[in-house]
mmCIF file of N, CA and C in Angstrom:
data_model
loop_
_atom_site.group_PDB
_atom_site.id
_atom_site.type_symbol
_atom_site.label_atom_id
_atom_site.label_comp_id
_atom_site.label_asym_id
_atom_site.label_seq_id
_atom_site.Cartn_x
_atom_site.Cartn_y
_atom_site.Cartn_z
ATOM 1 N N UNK A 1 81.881 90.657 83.603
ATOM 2 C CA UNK A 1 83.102 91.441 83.678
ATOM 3 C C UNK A 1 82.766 92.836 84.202
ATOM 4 N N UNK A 2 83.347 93.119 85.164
ATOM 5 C CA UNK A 2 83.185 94.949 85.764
ATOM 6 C C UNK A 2 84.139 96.064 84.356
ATOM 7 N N UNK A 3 83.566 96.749 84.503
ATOM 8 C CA UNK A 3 84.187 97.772 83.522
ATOM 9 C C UNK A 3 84.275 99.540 84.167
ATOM 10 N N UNK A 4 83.608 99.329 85.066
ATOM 11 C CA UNK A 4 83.342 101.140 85.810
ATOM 12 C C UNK A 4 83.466 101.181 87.433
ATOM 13 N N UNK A 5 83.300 102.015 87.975
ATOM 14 C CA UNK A 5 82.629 102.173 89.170
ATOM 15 C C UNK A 5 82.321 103.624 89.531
ATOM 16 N N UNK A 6 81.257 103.854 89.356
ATOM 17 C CA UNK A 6 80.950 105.254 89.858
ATOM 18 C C UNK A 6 80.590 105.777 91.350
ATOM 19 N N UNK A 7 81.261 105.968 92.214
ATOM 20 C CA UNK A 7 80.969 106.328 93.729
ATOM 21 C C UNK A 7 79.281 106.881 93.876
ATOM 22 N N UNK A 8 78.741 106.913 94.687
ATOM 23 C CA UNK A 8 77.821 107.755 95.394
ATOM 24 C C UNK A 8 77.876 108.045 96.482
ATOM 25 N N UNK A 9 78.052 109.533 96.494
ATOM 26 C CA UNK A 9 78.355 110.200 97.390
ATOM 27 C C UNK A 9 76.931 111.278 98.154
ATOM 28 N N UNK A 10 76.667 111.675 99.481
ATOM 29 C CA UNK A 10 75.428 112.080 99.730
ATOM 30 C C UNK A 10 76.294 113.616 99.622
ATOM 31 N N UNK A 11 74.971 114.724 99.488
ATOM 32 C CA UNK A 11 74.962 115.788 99.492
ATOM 33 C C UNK A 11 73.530 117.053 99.744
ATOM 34 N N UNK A 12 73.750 117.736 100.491
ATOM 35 C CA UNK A 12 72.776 118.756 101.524
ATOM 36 C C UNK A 12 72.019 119.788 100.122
ATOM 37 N N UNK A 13 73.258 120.155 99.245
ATOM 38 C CA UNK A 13 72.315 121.164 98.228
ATOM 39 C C UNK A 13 72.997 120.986 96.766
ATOM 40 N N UNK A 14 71.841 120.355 95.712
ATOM 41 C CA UNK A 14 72.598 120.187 94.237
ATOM 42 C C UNK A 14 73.462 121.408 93.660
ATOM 43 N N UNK A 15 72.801 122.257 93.897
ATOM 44 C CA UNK A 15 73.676 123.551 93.238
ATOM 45 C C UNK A 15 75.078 123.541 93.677
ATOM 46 N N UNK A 16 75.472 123.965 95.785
ATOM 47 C CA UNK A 16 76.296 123.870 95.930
ATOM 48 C C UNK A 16 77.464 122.857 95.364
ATOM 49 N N UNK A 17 76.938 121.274 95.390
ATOM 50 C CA UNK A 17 77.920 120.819 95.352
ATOM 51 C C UNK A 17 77.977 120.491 93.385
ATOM 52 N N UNK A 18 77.003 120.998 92.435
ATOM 53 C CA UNK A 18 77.798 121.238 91.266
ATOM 54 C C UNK A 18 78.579 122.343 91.207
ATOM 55 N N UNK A 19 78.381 123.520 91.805
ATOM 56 C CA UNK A 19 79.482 124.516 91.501
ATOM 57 C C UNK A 19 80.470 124.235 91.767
ATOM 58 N N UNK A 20 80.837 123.499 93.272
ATOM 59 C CA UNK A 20 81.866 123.305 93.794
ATOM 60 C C UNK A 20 82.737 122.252 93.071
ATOM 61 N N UNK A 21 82.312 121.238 92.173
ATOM 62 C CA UNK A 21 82.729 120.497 91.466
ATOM 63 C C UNK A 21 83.285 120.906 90.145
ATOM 64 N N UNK A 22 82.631 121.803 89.242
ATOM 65 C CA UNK A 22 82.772 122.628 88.573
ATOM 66 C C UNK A 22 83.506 123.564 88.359
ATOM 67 N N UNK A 23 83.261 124.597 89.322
ATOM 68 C CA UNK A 23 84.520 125.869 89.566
ATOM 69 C C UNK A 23 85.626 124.880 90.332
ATOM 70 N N UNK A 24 85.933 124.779 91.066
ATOM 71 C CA UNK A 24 86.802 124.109 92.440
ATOM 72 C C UNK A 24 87.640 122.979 91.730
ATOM 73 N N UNK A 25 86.989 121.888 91.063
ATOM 74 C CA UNK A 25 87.663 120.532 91.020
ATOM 75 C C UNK A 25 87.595 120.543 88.964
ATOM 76 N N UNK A 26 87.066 121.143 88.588
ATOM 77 C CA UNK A 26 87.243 121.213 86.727
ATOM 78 C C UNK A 26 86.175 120.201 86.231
ATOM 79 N N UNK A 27 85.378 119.582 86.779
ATOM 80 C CA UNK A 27 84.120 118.875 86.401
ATOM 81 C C UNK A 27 82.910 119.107 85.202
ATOM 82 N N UNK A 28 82.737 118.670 84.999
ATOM 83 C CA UNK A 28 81.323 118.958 84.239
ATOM 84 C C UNK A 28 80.011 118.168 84.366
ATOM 85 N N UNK A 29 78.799 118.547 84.306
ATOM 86 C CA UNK A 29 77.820 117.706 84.910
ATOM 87 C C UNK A 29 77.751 116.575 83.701
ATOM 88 N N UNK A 30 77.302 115.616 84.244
ATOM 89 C CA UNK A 30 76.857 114.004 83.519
ATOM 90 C C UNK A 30 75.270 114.156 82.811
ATOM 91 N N UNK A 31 75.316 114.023 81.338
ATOM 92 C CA UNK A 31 73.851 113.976 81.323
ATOM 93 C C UNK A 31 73.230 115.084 81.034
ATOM 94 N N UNK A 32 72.145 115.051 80.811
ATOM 95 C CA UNK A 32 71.110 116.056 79.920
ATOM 96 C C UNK A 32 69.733 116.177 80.720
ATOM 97 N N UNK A 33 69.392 115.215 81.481
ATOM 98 C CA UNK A 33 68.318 115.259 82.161
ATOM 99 C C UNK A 33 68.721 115.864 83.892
ATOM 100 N N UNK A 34 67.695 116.626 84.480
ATOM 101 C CA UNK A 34 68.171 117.164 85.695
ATOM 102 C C UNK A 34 67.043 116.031 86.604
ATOM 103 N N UNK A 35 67.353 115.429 87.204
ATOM 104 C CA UNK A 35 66.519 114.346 87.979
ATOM 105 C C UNK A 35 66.476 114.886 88.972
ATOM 106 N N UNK A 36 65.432 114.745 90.360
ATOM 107 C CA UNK A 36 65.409 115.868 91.446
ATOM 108 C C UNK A 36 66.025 114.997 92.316
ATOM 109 N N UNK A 37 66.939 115.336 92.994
ATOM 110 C CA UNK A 37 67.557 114.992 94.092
ATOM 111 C C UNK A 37 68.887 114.190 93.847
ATOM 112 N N UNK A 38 69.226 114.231 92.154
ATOM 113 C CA UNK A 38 70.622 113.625 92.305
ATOM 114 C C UNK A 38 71.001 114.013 91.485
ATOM 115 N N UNK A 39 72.611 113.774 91.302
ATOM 116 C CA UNK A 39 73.501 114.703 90.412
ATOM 117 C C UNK A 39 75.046 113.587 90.005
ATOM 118 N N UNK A 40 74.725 114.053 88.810
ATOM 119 C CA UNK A 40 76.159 113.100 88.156
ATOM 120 C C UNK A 40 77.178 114.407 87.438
ATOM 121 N N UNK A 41 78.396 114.200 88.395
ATOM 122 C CA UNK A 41 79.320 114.662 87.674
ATOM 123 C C UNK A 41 80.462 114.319 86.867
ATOM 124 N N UNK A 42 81.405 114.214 86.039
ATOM 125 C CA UNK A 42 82.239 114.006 85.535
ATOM 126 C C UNK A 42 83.664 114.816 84.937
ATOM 127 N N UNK A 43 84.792 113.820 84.701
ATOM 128 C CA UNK A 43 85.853 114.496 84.893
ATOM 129 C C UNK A 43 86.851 113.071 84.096
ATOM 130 N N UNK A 44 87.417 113.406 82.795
ATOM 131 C CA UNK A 44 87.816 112.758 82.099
ATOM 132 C C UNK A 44 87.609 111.572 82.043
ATOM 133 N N UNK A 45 87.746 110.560 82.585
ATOM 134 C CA UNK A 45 86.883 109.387 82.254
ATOM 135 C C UNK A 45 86.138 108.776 84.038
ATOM 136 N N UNK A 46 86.279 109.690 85.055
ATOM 137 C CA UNK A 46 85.390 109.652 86.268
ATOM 138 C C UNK A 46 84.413 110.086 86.595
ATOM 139 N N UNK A 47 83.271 109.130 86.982
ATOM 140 C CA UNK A 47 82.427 110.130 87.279
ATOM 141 C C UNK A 47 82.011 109.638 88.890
ATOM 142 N N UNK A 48 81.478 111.003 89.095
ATOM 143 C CA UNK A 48 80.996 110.396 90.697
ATOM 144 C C UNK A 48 79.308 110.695 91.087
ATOM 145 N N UNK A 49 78.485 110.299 91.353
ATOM 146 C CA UNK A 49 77.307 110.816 91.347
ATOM 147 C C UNK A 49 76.794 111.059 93.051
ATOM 148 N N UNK A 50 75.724 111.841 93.093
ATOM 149 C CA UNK A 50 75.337 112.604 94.194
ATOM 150 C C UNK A 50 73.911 112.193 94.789
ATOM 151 N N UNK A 51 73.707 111.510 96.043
ATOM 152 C CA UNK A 51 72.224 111.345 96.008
ATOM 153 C C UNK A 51 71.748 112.844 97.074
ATOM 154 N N UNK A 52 70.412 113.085 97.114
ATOM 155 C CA UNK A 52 70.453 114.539 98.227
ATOM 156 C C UNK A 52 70.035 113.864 99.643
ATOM 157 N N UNK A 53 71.100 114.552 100.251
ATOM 158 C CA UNK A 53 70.665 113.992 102.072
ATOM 159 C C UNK A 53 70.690 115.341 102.785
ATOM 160 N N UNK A 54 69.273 116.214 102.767
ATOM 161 C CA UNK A 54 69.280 117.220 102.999
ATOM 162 C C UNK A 54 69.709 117.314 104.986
ATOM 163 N N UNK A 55 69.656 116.343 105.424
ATOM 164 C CA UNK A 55 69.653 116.370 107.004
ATOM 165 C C UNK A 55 70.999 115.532 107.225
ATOM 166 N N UNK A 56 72.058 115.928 106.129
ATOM 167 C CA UNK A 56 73.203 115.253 106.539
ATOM 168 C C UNK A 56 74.183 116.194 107.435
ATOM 169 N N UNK A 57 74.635 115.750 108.858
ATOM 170 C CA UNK A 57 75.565 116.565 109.349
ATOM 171 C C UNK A 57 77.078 116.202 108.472
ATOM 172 N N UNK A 58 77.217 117.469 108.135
ATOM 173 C CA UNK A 58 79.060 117.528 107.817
ATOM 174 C C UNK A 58 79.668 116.471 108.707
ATOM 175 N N UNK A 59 79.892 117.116 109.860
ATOM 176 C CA UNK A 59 80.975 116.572 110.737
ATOM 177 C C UNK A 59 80.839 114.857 110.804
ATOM 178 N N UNK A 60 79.876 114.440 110.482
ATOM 179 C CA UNK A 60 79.104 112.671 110.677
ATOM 180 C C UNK A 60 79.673 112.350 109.532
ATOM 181 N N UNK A 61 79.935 112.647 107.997
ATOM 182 C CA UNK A 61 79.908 112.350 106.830
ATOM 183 C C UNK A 61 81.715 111.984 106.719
ATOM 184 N N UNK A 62 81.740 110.075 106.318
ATOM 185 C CA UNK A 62 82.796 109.685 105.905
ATOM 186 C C UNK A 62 82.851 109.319 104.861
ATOM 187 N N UNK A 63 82.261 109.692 103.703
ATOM 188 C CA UNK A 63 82.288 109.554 102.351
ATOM 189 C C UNK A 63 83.403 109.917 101.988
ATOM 190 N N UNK A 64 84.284 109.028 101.073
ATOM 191 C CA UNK A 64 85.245 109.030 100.721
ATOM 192 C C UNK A 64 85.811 108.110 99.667
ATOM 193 N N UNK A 65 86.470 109.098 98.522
ATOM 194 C CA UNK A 65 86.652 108.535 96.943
ATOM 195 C C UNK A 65 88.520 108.456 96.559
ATOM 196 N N UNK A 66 88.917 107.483 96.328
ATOM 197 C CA UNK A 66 90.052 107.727 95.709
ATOM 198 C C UNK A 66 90.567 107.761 94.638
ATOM 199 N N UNK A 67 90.751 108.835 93.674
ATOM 200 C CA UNK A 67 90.945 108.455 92.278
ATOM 201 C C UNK A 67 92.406 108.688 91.578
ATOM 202 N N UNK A 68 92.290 107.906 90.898
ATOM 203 C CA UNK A 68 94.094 108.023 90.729
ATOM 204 C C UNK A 68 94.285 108.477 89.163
ATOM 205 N N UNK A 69 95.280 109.372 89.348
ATOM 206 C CA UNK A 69 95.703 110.279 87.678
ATOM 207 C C UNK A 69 97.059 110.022 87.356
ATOM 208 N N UNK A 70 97.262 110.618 86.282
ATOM 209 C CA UNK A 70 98.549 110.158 85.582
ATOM 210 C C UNK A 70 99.365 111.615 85.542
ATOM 211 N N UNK A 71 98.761 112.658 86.423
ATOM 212 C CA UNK A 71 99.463 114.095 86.005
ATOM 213 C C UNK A 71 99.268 114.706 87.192
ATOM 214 N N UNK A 72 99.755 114.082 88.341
ATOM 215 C CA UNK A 72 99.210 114.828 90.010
ATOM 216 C C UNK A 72 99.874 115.964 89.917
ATOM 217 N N UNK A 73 100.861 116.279 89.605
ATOM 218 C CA UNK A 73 100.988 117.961 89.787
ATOM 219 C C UNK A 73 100.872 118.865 89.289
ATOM 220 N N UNK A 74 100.661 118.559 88.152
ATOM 221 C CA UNK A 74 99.797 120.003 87.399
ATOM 222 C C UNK A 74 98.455 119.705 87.694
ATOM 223 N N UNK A 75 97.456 118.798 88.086
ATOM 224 C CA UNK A 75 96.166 118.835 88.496
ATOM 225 C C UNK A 75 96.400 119.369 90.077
ATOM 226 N N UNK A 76 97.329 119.248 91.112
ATOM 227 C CA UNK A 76 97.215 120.251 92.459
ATOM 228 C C UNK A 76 97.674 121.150 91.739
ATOM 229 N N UNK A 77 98.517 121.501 90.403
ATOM 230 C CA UNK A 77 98.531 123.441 91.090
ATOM 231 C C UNK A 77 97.063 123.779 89.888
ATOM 232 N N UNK A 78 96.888 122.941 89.629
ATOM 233 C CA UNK A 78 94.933 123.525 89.157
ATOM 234 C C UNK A 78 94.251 123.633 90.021
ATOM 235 N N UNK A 79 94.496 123.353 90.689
ATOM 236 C CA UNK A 79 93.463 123.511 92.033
ATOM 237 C C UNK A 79 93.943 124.864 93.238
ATOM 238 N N UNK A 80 95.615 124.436 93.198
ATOM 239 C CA UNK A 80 95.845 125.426 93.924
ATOM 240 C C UNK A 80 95.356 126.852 92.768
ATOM 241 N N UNK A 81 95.687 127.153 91.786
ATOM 242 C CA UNK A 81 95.481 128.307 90.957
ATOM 243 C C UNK A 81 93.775 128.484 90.823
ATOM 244 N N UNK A 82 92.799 127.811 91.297
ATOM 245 C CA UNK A 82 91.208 128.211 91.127
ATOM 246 C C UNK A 82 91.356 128.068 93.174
ATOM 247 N N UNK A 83 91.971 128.004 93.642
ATOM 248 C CA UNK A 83 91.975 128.182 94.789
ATOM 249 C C UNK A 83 91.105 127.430 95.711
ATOM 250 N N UNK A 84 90.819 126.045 95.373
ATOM 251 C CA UNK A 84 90.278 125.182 95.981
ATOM 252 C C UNK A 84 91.179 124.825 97.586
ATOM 253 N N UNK A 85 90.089 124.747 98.166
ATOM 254 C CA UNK A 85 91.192 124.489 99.488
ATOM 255 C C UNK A 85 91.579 122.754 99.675
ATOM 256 N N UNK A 86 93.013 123.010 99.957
ATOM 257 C CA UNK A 86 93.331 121.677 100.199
ATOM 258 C C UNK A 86 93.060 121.131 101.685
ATOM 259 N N UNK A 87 93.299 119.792 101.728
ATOM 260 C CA UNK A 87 92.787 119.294 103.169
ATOM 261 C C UNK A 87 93.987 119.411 104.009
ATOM 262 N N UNK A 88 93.453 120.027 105.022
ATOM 263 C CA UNK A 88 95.058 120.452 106.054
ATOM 264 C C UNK A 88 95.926 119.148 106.111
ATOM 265 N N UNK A 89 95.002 117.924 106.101
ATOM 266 C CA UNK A 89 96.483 117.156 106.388
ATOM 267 C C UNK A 89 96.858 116.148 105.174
ATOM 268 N N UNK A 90 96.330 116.952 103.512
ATOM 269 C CA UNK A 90 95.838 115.977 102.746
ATOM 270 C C UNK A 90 97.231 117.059 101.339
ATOM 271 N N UNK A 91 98.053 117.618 102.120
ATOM 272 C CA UNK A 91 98.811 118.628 101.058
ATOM 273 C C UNK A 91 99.814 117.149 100.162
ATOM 274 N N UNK A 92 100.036 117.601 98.745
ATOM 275 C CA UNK A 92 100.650 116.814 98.206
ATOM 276 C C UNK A 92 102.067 116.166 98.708
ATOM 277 N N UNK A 93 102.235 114.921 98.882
ATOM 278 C CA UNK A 93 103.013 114.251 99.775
ATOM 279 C C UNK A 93 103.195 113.242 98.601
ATOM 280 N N UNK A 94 104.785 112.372 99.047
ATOM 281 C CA UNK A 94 105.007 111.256 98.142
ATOM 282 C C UNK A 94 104.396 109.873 99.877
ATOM 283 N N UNK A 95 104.126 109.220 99.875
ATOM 284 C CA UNK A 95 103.384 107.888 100.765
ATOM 285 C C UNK A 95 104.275 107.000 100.849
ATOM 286 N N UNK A 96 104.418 106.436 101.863
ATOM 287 C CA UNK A 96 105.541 105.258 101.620
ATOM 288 C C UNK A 96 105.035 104.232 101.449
ATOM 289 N N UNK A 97 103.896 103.756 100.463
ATOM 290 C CA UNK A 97 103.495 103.115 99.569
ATOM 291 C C UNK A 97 103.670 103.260 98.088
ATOM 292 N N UNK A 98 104.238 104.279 97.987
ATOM 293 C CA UNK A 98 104.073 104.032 96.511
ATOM 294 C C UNK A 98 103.861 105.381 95.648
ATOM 295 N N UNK A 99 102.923 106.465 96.533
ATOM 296 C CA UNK A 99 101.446 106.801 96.124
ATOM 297 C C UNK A 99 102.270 108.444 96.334
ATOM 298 N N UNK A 100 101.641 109.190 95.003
ATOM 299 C CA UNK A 100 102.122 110.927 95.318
ATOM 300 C C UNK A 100 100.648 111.392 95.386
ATOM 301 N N UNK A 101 100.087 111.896 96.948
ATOM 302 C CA UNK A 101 98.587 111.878 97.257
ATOM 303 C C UNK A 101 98.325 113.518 97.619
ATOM 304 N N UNK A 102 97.375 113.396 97.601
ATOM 305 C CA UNK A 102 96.593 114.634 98.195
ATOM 306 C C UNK A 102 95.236 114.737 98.108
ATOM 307 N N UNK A 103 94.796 115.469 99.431
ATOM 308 C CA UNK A 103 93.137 115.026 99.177
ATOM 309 C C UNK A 103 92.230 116.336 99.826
ATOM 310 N N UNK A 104 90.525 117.077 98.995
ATOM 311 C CA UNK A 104 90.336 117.507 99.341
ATOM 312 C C UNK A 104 88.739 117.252 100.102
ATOM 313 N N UNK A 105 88.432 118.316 101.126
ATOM 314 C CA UNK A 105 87.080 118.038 101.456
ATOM 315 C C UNK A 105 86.084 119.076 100.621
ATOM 316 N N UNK A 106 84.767 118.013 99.922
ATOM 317 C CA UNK A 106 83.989 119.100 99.199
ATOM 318 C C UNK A 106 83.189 119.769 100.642
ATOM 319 N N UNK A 107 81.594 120.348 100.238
ATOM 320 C CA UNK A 107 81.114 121.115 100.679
ATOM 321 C C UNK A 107 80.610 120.017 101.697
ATOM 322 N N UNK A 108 80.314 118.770 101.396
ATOM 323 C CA UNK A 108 79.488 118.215 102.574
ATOM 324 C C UNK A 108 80.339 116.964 103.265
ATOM 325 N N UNK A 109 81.768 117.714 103.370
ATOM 326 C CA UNK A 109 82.813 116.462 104.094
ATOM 327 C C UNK A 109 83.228 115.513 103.047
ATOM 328 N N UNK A 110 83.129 115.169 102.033
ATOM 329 C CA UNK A 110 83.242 113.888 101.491
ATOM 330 C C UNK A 110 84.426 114.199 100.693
ATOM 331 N N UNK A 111 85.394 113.517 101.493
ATOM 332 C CA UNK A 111 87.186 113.248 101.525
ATOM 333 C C UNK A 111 87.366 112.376 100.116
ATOM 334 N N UNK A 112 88.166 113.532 99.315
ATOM 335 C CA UNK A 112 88.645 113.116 97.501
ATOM 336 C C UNK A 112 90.198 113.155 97.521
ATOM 337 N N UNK A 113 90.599 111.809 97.564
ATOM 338 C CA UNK A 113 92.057 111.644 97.708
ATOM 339 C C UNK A 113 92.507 111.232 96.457
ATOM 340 N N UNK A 114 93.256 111.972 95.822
ATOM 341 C CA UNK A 114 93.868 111.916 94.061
ATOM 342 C C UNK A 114 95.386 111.237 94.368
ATOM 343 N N UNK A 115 95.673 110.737 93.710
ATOM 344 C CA UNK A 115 97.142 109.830 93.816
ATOM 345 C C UNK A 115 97.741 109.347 92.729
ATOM 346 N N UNK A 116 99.123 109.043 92.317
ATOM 347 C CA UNK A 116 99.064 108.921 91.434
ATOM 348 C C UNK A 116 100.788 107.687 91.662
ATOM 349 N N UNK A 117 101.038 106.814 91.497
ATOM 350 C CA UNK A 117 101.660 106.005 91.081
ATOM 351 C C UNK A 117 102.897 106.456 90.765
ATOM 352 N N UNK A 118 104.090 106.401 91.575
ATOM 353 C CA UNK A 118 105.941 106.973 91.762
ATOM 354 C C UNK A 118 106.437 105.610 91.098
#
């Protein structure tokens, strides 16, 4: 039986992309041990973890997570209020699927589309 799925996502520098997870998205790191070159973060019952790809170009990187919440608009204006930037073409929208979406890019491209069920 599956019970989880935790993404792995690549990333250029651990620090950057825990702060950015942290300050930016409300995260907290996974874990007690600091392992070199990867990083687990978490966020109410998601977590996403980080392997390091120090020679990753941004612009090349299609990493991409979709996670779905039960409170999309007070989690965008948390974001808008810590001033995370949203993705120019990713601003909160209702989908004609279904879906009330919005999505941002972290530090190393990797597209986080939050949605939540109309």
């Amino acid at each position: 039986m599956l019970t989880d799925v935790n993404p792995k996502l690549p990333m250029r520098d651990k620090n950057v992309t825990r702060e950015y997870y942290i300050n930016k998205l409300g995260f907290k790191e996974f874990g007690n041990t600091d392992f070199d070159g990867y990083l687990m973060m978490e966020k109410d019952r998601i977590q996403i973890h980080f392997f390091e790809f120090k020679e990753l170009d941004p612009k090349e990187n299609y990493g991409q997570v979709y996670i779905r919440t039960d409170n999309i608009d007070d989690f965008y204006q948390t974001l808008l209020d810590n001033k995370t930037s949203i993705h120019p073409n990713g601003q909160l929208v209702t989908k004609p699927w279904g879906q009330k979406e919005f999505s941002v890019l972290d530090p190393d491209n990797n597209l986080l589309t939050f949605g939540q069920g109309i």
